Tab-separated table of C-alpha atoms in Angstrom:
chain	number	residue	atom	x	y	z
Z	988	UNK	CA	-36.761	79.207	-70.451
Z	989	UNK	CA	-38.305	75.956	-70.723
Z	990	UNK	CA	-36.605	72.781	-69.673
Z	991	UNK	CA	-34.895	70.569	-71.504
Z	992	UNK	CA	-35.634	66.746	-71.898
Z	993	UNK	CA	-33.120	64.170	-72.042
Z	994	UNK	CA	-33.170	62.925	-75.506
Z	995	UNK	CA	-33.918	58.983	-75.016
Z	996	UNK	CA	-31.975	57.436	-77.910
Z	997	UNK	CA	-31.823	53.484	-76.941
Z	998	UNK	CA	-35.563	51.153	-76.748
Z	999	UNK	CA	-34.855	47.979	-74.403
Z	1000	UNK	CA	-37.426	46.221	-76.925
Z	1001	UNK	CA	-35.972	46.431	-80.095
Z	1002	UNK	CA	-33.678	43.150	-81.245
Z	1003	UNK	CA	-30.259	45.578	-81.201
Z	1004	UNK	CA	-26.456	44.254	-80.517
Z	1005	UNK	CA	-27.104	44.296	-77.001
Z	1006	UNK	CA	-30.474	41.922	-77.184
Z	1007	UNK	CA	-28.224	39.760	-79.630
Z	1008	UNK	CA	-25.102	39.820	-77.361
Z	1009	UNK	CA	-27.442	38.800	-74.586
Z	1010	UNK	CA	-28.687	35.817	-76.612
Z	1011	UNK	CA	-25.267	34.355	-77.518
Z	1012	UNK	CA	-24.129	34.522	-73.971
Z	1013	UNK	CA	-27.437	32.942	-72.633
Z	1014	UNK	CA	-27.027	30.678	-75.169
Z	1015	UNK	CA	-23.351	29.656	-74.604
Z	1016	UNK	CA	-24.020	29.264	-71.152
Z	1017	UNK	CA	-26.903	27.330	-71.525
Z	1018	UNK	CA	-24.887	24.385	-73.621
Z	1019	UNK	CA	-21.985	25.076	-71.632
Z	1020	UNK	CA	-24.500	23.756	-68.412
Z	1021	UNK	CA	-26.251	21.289	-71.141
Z	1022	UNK	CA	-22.674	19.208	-71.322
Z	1023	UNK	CA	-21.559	20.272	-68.030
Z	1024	UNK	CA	-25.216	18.886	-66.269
Z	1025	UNK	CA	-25.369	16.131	-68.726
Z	1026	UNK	CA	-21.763	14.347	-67.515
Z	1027	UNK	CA	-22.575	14.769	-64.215
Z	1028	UNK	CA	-25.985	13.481	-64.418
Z	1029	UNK	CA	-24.750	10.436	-66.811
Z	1030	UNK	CA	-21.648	10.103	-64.261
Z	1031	UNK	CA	-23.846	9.689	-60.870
Z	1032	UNK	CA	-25.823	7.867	-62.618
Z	1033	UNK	CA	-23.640	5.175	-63.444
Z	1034	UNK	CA	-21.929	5.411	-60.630
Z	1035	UNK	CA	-25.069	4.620	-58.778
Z	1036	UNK	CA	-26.002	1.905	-60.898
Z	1037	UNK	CA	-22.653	0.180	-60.079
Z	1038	UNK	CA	-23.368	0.524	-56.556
Z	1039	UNK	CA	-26.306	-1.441	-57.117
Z	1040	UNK	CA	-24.712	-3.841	-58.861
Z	1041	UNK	CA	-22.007	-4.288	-56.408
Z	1042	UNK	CA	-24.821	-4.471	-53.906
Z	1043	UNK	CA	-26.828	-7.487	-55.836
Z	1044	UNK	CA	-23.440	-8.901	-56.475
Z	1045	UNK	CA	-22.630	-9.321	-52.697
Z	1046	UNK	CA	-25.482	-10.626	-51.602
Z	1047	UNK	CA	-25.636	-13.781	-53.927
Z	1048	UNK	CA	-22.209	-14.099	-53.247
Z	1049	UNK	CA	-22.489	-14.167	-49.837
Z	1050	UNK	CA	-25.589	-16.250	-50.267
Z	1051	UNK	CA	-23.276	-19.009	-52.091
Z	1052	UNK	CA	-20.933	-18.860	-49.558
Z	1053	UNK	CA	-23.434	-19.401	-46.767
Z	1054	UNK	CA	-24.747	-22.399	-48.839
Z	1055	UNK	CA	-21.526	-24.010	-49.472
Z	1056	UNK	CA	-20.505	-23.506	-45.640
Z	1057	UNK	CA	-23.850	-25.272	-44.750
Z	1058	UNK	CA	-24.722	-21.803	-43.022
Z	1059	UNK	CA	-28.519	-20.727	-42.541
Z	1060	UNK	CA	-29.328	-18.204	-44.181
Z	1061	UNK	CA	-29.550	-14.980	-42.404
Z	1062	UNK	CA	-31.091	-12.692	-45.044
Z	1063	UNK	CA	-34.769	-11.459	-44.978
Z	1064	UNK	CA	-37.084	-13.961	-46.286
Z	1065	UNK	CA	-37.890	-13.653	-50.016
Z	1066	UNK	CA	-34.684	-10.895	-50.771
Z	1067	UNK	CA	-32.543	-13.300	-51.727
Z	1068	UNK	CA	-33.396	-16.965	-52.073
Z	1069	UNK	CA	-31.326	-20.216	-52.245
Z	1070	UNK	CA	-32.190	-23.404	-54.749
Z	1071	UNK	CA	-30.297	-26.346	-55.053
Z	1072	UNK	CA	-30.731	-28.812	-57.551
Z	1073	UNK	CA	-30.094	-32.365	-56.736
Z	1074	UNK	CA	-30.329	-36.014	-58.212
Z	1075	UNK	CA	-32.688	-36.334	-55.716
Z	1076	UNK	CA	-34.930	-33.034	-56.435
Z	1077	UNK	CA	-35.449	-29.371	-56.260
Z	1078	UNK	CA	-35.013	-27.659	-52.708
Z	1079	UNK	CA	-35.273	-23.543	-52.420
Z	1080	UNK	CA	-34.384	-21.885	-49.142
Z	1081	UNK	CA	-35.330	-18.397	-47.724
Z	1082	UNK	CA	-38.101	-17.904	-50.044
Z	1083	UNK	CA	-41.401	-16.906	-49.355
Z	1084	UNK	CA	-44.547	-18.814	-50.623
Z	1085	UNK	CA	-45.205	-17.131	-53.511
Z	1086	UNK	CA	-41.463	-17.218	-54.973
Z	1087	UNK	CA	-41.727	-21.301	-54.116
Z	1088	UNK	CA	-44.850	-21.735	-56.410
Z	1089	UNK	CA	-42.965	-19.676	-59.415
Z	1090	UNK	CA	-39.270	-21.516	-58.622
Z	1091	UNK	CA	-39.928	-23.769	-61.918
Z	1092	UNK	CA	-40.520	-20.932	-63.883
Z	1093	UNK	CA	-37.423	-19.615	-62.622
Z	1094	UNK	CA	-36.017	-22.582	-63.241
Z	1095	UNK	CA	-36.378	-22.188	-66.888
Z	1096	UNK	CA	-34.728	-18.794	-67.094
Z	1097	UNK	CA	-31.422	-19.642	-65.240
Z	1098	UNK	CA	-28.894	-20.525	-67.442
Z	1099	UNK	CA	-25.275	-19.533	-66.950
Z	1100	UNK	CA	-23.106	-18.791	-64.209
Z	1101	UNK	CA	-24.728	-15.328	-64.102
Z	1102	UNK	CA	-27.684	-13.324	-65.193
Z	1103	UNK	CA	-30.826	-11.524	-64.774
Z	1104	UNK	CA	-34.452	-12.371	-65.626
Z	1105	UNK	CA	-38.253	-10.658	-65.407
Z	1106	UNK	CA	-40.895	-13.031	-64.172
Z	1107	UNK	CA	-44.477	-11.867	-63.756
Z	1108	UNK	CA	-43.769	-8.273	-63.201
Z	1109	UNK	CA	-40.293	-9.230	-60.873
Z	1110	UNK	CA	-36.826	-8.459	-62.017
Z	1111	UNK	CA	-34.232	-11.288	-60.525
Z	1112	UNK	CA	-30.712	-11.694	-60.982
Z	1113	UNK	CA	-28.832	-14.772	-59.845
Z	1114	UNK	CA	-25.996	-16.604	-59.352
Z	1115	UNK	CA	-25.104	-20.191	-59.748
Z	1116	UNK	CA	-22.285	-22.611	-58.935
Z	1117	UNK	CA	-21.820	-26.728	-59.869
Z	1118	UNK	CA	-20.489	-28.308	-56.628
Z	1119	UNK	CA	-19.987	-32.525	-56.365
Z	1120	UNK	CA	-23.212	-33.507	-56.302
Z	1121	UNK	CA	-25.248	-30.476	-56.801
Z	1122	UNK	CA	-25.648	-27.624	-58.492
Z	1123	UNK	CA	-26.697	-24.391	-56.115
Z	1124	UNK	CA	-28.178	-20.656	-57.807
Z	1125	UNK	CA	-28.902	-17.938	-55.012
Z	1126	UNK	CA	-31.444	-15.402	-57.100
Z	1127	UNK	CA	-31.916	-12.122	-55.623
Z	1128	UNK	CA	-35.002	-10.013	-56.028
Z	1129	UNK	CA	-34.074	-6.822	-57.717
Z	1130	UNK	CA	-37.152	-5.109	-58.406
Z	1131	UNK	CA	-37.423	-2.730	-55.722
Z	1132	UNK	CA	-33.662	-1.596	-56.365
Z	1133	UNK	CA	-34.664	-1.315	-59.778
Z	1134	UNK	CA	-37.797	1.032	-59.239
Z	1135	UNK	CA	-34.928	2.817	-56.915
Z	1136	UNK	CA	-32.997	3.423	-59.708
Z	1137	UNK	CA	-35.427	4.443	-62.375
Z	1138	UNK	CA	-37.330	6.825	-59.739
Z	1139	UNK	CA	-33.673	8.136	-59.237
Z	1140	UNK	CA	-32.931	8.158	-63.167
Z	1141	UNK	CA	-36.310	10.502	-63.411
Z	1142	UNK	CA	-35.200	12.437	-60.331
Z	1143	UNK	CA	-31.931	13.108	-62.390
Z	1144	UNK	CA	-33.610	14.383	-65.900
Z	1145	UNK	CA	-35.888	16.681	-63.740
Z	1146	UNK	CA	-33.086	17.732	-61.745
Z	1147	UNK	CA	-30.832	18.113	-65.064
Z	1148	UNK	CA	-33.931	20.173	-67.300
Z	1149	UNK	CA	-34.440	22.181	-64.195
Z	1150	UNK	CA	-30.812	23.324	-63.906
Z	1151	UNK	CA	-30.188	24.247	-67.488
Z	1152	UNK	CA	-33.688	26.165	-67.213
Z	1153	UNK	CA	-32.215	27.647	-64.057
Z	1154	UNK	CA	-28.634	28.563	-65.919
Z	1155	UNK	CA	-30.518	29.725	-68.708
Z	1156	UNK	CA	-32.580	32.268	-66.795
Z	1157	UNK	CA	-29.374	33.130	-64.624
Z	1158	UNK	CA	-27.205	34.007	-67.577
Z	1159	UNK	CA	-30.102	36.066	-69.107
Z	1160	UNK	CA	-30.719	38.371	-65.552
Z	1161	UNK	CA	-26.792	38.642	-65.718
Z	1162	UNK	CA	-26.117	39.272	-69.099
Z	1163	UNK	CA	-28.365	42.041	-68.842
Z	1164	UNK	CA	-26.476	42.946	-65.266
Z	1165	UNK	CA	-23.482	42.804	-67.576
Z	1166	UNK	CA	-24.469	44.617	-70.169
Z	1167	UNK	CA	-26.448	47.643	-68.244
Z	1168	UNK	CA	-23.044	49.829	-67.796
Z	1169	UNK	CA	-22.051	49.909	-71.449
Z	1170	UNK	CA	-25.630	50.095	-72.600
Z	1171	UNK	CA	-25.610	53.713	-70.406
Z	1172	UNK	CA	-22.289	54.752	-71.595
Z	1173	UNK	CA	-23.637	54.274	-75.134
Z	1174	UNK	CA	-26.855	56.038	-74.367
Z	1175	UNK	CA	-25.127	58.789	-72.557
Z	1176	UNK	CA	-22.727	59.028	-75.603
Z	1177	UNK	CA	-25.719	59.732	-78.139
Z	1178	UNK	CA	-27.458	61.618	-75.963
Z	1179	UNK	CA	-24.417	63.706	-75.343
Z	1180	UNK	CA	-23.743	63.740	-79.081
Z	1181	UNK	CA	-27.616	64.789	-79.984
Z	1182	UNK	CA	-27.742	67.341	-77.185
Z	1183	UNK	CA	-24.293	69.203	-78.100
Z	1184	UNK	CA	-25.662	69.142	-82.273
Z	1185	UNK	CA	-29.307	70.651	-80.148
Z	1186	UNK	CA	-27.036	73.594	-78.169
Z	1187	UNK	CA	-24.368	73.982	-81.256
Z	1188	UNK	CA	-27.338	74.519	-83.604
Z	1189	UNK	CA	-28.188	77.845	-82.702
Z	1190	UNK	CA	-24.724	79.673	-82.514
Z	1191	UNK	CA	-23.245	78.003	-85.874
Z	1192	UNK	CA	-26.925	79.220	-87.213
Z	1193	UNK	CA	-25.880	83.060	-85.627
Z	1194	UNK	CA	-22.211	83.109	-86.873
Z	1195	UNK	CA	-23.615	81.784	-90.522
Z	1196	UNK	CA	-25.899	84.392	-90.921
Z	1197	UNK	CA	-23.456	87.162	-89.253
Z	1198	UNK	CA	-20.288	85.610	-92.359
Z	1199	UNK	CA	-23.160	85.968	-94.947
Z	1200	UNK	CA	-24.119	89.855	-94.082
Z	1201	UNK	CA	-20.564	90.559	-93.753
Z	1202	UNK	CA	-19.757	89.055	-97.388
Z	1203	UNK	CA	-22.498	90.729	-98.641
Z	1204	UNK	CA	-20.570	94.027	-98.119
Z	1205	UNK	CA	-16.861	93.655	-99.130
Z	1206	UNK	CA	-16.231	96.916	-99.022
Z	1207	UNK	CA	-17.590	97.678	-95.206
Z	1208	UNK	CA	-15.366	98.925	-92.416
Z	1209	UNK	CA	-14.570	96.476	-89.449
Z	1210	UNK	CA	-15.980	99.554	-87.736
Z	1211	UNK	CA	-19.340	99.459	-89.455
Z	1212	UNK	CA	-19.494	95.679	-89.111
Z	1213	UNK	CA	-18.999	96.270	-85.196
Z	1214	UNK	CA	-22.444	94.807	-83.909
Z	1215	UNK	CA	-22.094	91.740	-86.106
Z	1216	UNK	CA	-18.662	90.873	-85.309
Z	1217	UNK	CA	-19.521	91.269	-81.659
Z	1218	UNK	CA	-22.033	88.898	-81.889
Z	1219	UNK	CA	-20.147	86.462	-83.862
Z	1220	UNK	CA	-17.679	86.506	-81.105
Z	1221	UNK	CA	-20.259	86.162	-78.750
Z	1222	UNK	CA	-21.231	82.481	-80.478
Z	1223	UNK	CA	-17.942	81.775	-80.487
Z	1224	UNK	CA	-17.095	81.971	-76.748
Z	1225	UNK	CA	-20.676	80.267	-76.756
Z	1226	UNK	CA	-19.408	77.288	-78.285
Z	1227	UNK	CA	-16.060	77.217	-77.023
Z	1228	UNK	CA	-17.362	76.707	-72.832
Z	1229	UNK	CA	-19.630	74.172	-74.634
Z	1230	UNK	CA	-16.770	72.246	-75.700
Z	1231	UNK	CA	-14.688	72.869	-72.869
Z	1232	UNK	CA	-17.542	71.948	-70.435
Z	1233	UNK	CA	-17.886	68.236	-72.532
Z	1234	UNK	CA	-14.261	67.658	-72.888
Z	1235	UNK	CA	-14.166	68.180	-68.764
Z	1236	UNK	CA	-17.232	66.075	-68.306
Z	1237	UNK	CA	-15.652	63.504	-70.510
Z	1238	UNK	CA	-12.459	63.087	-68.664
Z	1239	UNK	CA	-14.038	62.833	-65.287
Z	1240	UNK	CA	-16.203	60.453	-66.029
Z	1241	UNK	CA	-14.080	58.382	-68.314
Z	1242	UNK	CA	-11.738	57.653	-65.391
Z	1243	UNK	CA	-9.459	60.785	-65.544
Z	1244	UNK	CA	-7.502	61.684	-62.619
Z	1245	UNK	CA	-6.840	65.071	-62.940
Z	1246	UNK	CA	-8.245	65.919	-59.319
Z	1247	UNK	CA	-7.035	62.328	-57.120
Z	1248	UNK	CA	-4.021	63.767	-55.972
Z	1249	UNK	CA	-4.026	65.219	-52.370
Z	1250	UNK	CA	-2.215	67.534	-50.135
Z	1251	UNK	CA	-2.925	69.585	-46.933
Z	1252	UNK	CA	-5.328	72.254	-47.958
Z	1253	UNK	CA	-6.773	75.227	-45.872
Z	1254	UNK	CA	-10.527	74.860	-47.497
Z	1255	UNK	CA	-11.921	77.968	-45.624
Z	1256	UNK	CA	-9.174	80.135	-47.846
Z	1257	UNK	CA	-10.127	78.187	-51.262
Z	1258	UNK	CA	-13.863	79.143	-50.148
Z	1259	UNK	CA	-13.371	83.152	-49.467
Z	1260	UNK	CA	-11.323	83.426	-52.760
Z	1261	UNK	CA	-14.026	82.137	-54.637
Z	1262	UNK	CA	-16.994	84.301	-52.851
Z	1263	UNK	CA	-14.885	87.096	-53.201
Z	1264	UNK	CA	-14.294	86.606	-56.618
Z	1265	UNK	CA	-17.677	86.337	-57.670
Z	1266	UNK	CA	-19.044	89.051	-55.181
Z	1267	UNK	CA	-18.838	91.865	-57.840
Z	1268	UNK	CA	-21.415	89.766	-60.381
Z	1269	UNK	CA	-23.553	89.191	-57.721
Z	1270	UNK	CA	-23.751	93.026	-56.701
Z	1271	UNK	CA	-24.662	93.876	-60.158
Z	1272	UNK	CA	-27.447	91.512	-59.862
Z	1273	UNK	CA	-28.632	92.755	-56.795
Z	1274	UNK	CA	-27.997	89.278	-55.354
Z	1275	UNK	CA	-26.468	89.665	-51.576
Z	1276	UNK	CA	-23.696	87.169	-50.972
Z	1277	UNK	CA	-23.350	85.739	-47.164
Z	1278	UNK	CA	-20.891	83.315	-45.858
Z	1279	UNK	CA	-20.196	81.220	-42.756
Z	1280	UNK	CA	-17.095	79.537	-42.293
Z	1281	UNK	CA	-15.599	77.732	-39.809
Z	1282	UNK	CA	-11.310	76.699	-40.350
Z	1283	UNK	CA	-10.903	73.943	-42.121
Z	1284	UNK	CA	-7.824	72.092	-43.202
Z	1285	UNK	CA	-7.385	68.746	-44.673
Z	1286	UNK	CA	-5.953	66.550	-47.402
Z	1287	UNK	CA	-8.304	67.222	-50.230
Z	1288	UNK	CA	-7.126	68.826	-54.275
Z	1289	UNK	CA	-7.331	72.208	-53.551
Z	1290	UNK	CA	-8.431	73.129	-57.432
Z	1291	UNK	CA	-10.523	70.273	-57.534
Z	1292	UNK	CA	-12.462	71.990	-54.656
Z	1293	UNK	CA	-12.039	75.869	-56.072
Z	1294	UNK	CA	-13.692	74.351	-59.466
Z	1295	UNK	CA	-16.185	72.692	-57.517
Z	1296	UNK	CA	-17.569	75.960	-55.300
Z	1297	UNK	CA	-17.274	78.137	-58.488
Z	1298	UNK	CA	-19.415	75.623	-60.348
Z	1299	UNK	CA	-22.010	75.767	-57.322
Z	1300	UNK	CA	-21.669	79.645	-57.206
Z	1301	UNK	CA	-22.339	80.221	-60.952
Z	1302	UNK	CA	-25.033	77.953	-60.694
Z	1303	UNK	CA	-26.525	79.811	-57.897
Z	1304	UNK	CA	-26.190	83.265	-59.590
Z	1305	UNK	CA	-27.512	82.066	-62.721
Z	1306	UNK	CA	-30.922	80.976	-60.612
Z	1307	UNK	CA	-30.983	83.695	-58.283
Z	1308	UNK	CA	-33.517	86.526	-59.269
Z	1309	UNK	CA	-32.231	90.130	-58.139
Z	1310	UNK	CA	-33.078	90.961	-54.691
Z	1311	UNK	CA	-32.183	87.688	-53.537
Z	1312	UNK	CA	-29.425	85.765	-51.466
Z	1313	UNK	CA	-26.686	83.157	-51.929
Z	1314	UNK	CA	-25.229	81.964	-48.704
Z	1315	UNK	CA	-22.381	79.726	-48.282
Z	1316	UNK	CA	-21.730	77.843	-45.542
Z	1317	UNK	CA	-18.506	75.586	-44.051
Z	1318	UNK	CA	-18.822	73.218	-41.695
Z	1319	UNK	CA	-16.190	71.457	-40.253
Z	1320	UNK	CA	-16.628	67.583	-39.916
Z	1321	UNK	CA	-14.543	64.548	-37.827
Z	1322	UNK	CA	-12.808	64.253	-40.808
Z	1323	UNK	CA	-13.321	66.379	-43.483
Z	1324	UNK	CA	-15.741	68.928	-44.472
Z	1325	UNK	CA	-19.612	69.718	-45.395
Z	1326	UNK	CA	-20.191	72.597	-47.711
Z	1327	UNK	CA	-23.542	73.712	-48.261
Z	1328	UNK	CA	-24.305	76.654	-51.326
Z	1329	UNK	CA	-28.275	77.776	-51.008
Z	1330	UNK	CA	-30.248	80.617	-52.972
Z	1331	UNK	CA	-33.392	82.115	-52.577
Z	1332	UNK	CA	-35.527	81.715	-56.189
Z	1333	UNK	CA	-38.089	79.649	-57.342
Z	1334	UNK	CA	-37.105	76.663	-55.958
Z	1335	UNK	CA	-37.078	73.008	-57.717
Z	1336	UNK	CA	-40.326	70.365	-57.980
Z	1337	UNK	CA	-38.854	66.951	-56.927
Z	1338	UNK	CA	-38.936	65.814	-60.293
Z	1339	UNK	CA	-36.482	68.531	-61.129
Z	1340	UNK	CA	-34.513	67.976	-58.031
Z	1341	UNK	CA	-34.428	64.047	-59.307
Z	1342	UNK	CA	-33.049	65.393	-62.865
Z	1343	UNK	CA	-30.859	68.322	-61.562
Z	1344	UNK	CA	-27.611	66.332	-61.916
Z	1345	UNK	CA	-28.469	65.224	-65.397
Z	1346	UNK	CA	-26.429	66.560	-68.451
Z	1347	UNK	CA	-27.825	68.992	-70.474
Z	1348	UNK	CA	-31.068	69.060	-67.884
Z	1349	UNK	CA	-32.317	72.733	-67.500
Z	1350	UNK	CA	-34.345	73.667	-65.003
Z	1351	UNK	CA	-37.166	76.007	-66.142
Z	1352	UNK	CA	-35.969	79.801	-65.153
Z	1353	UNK	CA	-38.146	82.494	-63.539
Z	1354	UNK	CA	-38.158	86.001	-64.712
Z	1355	UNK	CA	-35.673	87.997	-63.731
Z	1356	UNK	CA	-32.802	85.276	-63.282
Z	1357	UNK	CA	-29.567	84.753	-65.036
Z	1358	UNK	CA	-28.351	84.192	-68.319
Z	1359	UNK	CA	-28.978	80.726	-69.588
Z	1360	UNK	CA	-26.629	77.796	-69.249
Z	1361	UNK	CA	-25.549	74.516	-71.873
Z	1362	UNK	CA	-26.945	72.235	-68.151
Z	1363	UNK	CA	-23.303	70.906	-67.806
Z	1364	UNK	CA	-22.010	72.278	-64.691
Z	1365	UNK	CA	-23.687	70.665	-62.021
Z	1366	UNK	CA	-23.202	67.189	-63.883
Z	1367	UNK	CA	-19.084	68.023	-63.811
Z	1368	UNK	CA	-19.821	69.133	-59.997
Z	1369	UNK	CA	-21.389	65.140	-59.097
Z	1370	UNK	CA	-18.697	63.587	-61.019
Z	1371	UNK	CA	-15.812	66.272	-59.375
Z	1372	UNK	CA	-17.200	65.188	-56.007
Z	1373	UNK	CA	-16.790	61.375	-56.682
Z	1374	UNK	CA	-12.676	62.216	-57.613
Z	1375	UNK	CA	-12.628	63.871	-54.441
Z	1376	UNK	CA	-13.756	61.100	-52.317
Z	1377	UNK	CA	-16.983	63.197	-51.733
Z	1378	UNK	CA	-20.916	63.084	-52.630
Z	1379	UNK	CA	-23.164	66.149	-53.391
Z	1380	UNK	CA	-27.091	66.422	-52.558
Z	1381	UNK	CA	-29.516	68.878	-53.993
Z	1382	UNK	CA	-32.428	70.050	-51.775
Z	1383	UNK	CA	-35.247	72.547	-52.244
Z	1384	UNK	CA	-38.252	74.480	-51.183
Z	1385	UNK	CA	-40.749	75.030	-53.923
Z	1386	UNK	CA	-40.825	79.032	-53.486
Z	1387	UNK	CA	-38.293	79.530	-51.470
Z	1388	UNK	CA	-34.976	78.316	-53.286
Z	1389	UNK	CA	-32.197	75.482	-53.337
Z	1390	UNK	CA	-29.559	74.246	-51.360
Z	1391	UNK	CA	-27.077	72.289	-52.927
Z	1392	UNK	CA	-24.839	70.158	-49.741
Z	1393	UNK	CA	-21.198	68.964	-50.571
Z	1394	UNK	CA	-19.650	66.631	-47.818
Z	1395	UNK	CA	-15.480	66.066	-48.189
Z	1396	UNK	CA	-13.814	63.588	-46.610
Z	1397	UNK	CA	-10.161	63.270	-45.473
């Protein structure tokens, strides 16, 4: 039988719910950082701006202090100078020479108590006070706070374009992160939908044509309509482990917790039952079935762990060709259990190995092995494992056969 591919039902590319979903988060979260970034920008910045100010502010202050104390200056020549205007004249303090040869200029832009002033590519602010006699104005040169500020201002819109860029991208990586898990559930809901419509095709197709040739002949026997009736029954129990095999791969992996409960279990007993009930289909095969058990007792759900090796054992008989072996083996661990099911057959390419847990995957069969299966069971075997606190591998020998490895834990 050939294998069966995975029918691939949802395209990343196309503009869907999900790429729309992921837009309006992205986008939310990008204004929610554009006002978020923006006030704290626009709040540091002030803040930092006041500081400044504060700054310039003490230093004329203490300047006019100083001044009216008749205290030298102690400032760095040319950061804050000191003029006082006189009846007699015009004297300036702590100024360098080229701030003495522009002090008339200066002169003309003072007017006030307070204030600020550009003057030949300087920015100054100053502060004046009218004593008894004379009138005093310390100006302080503000320029290189000022290219502070604005290199700081720039520093901010980089910083604040960079970080809604960067919360942009973020929310877009996540929404997808977000999104991933329901984008598989839906995926694995239409491909579990197509599939089952694939596999019911044929036996609704069989019982149709089996109603029509009994209609045909109302006045047949159910004896004479034997081989037809058989064979609708035969679709019918078709369909019905279909079913049954989706509902129980539906509940386990929607969360169902038919197999979490625990209780002290003798797992080499569970083990035997099953090989002995499925030793007289393997002898009709021609299939020899070995075991190797060692006792084993711990807290596990003792028929989440008899569905579980009968899953692995039909599974095994099904891709066993006659005049070959199943072997089970039980291996007791620290705490728990390994369980390992192998058959001699074919074998599986890693490819196949990578798909074998798959729903509806089907390996391709070799002549001579079993009847064919819907590629359910060893998906319901993964997910059976996970309620029982376990994993499952699959390994194989191209040519020589598979080995399928359960490990339990307490």
């Amino acid at each position: 039988m050939k294998k069966q591919n995975s029918v691939s039902v949802y395209h990343p590319n196309k503009r869907d719910a999900f790429f729309l979903a992921r837009f309006r988060f992205t986008a939310f979260c990008g204004l929610l950082a554009l006002l978020l970034l923006g006030l704290l920008f626009t709040v540091t910045f002030s803040v930092m701006n006041r500081l400044l100010d504060a700054r310039v502010n003490t230093e004329l202050t203490s300047a006019l202090t100083a001044a009216k104390r008749g205290e030298s200056q102690v400032l760095a020549g040319g950061e804050c100078l000191l003029i006082s205007e006189t009846p007699m004249g015009t004297i300036a303090e702590n100024c360098s020479q080229y701030q003495s040869q522009m002090m008339p200029e200066m002169l003309t832009h003072i007017s006030g108590s307070t204030g600020s002033f550009r003057l030949d590519g300087h920015t100054y602010c100053y502060k004046a006070e009218t004593l008894p006699g004379r009138r005093i104005v310390a100006v302080y040169d503000a320029t290189s706070d000022g290219e502070w500020l604005s290199t700081f201002q720039k520093t901010l819109y980089i910083g604040f374009f960079a970080g809604v860029l960067m919360v942009l991208l973020a929310a877009w990586m996540y929404s997808n992160h977000v999104i991933k898990p329901t984008k598989e559930a839906l995926n694995k809901q239409r491909e579990l939908i197509a599939n089952a419509s694939h596999e019911l095709k044929t036996p609704l197709t069989v019982l149709s044509a089996n109603l029509s040739l009994l209609s045909s002949e109302p006045n047949s026997t159910v004896k004479e309509n034997e081989q037809w009736l058989t064979a609708a029954n035969a679709q019918i129990a078709r369909m019905n482990t279909l079913v049954y095999d989706m509902l129980e791969l539906c509940k386990l992996e929607g969360g169902s917790n038919t197999y979490a409960s625990r209780a002290e279990t003798d797992v080499t007993s569970v083990i035997e039952g099953a090989v002995l009930c499925m030793e007289a289909g393997c002898f009709e095969k021609g299939i020899a079935l070995t075991t190797d058990t060692e006792p084993v007792v711990f807290s596990t759900n003792k028929e989440g762990v008899e569905k579980l090796i009968f899953i692995l054992l039909d599974n095994a008989m099904k891709y066993t060709p006659a005049g070959g072996r199943i072997h089970v083996e039980l291996k007791k661990k620290k705490r728990g259990a390994t369980i390992a099911v192998s058959n001699t057959g074919a074998g599986l390419t890693e490819e196949q190995r990578k798909r074998i847990f798959d729903r509806f995957y089907k390996a391709e069969r070799q002549e001579g092995e079993g009847a064919p299966s819907y590629g359910l069971g060893l998906s319901i075997a993964k997910e059976l494992c996970k309620q029982l606190g376990g994993s499952i591998d699959c390994s194989s020998v191209l040519g020589q056969g598979v080995t399928f490895t359960v490990t339990l834990s307490d």
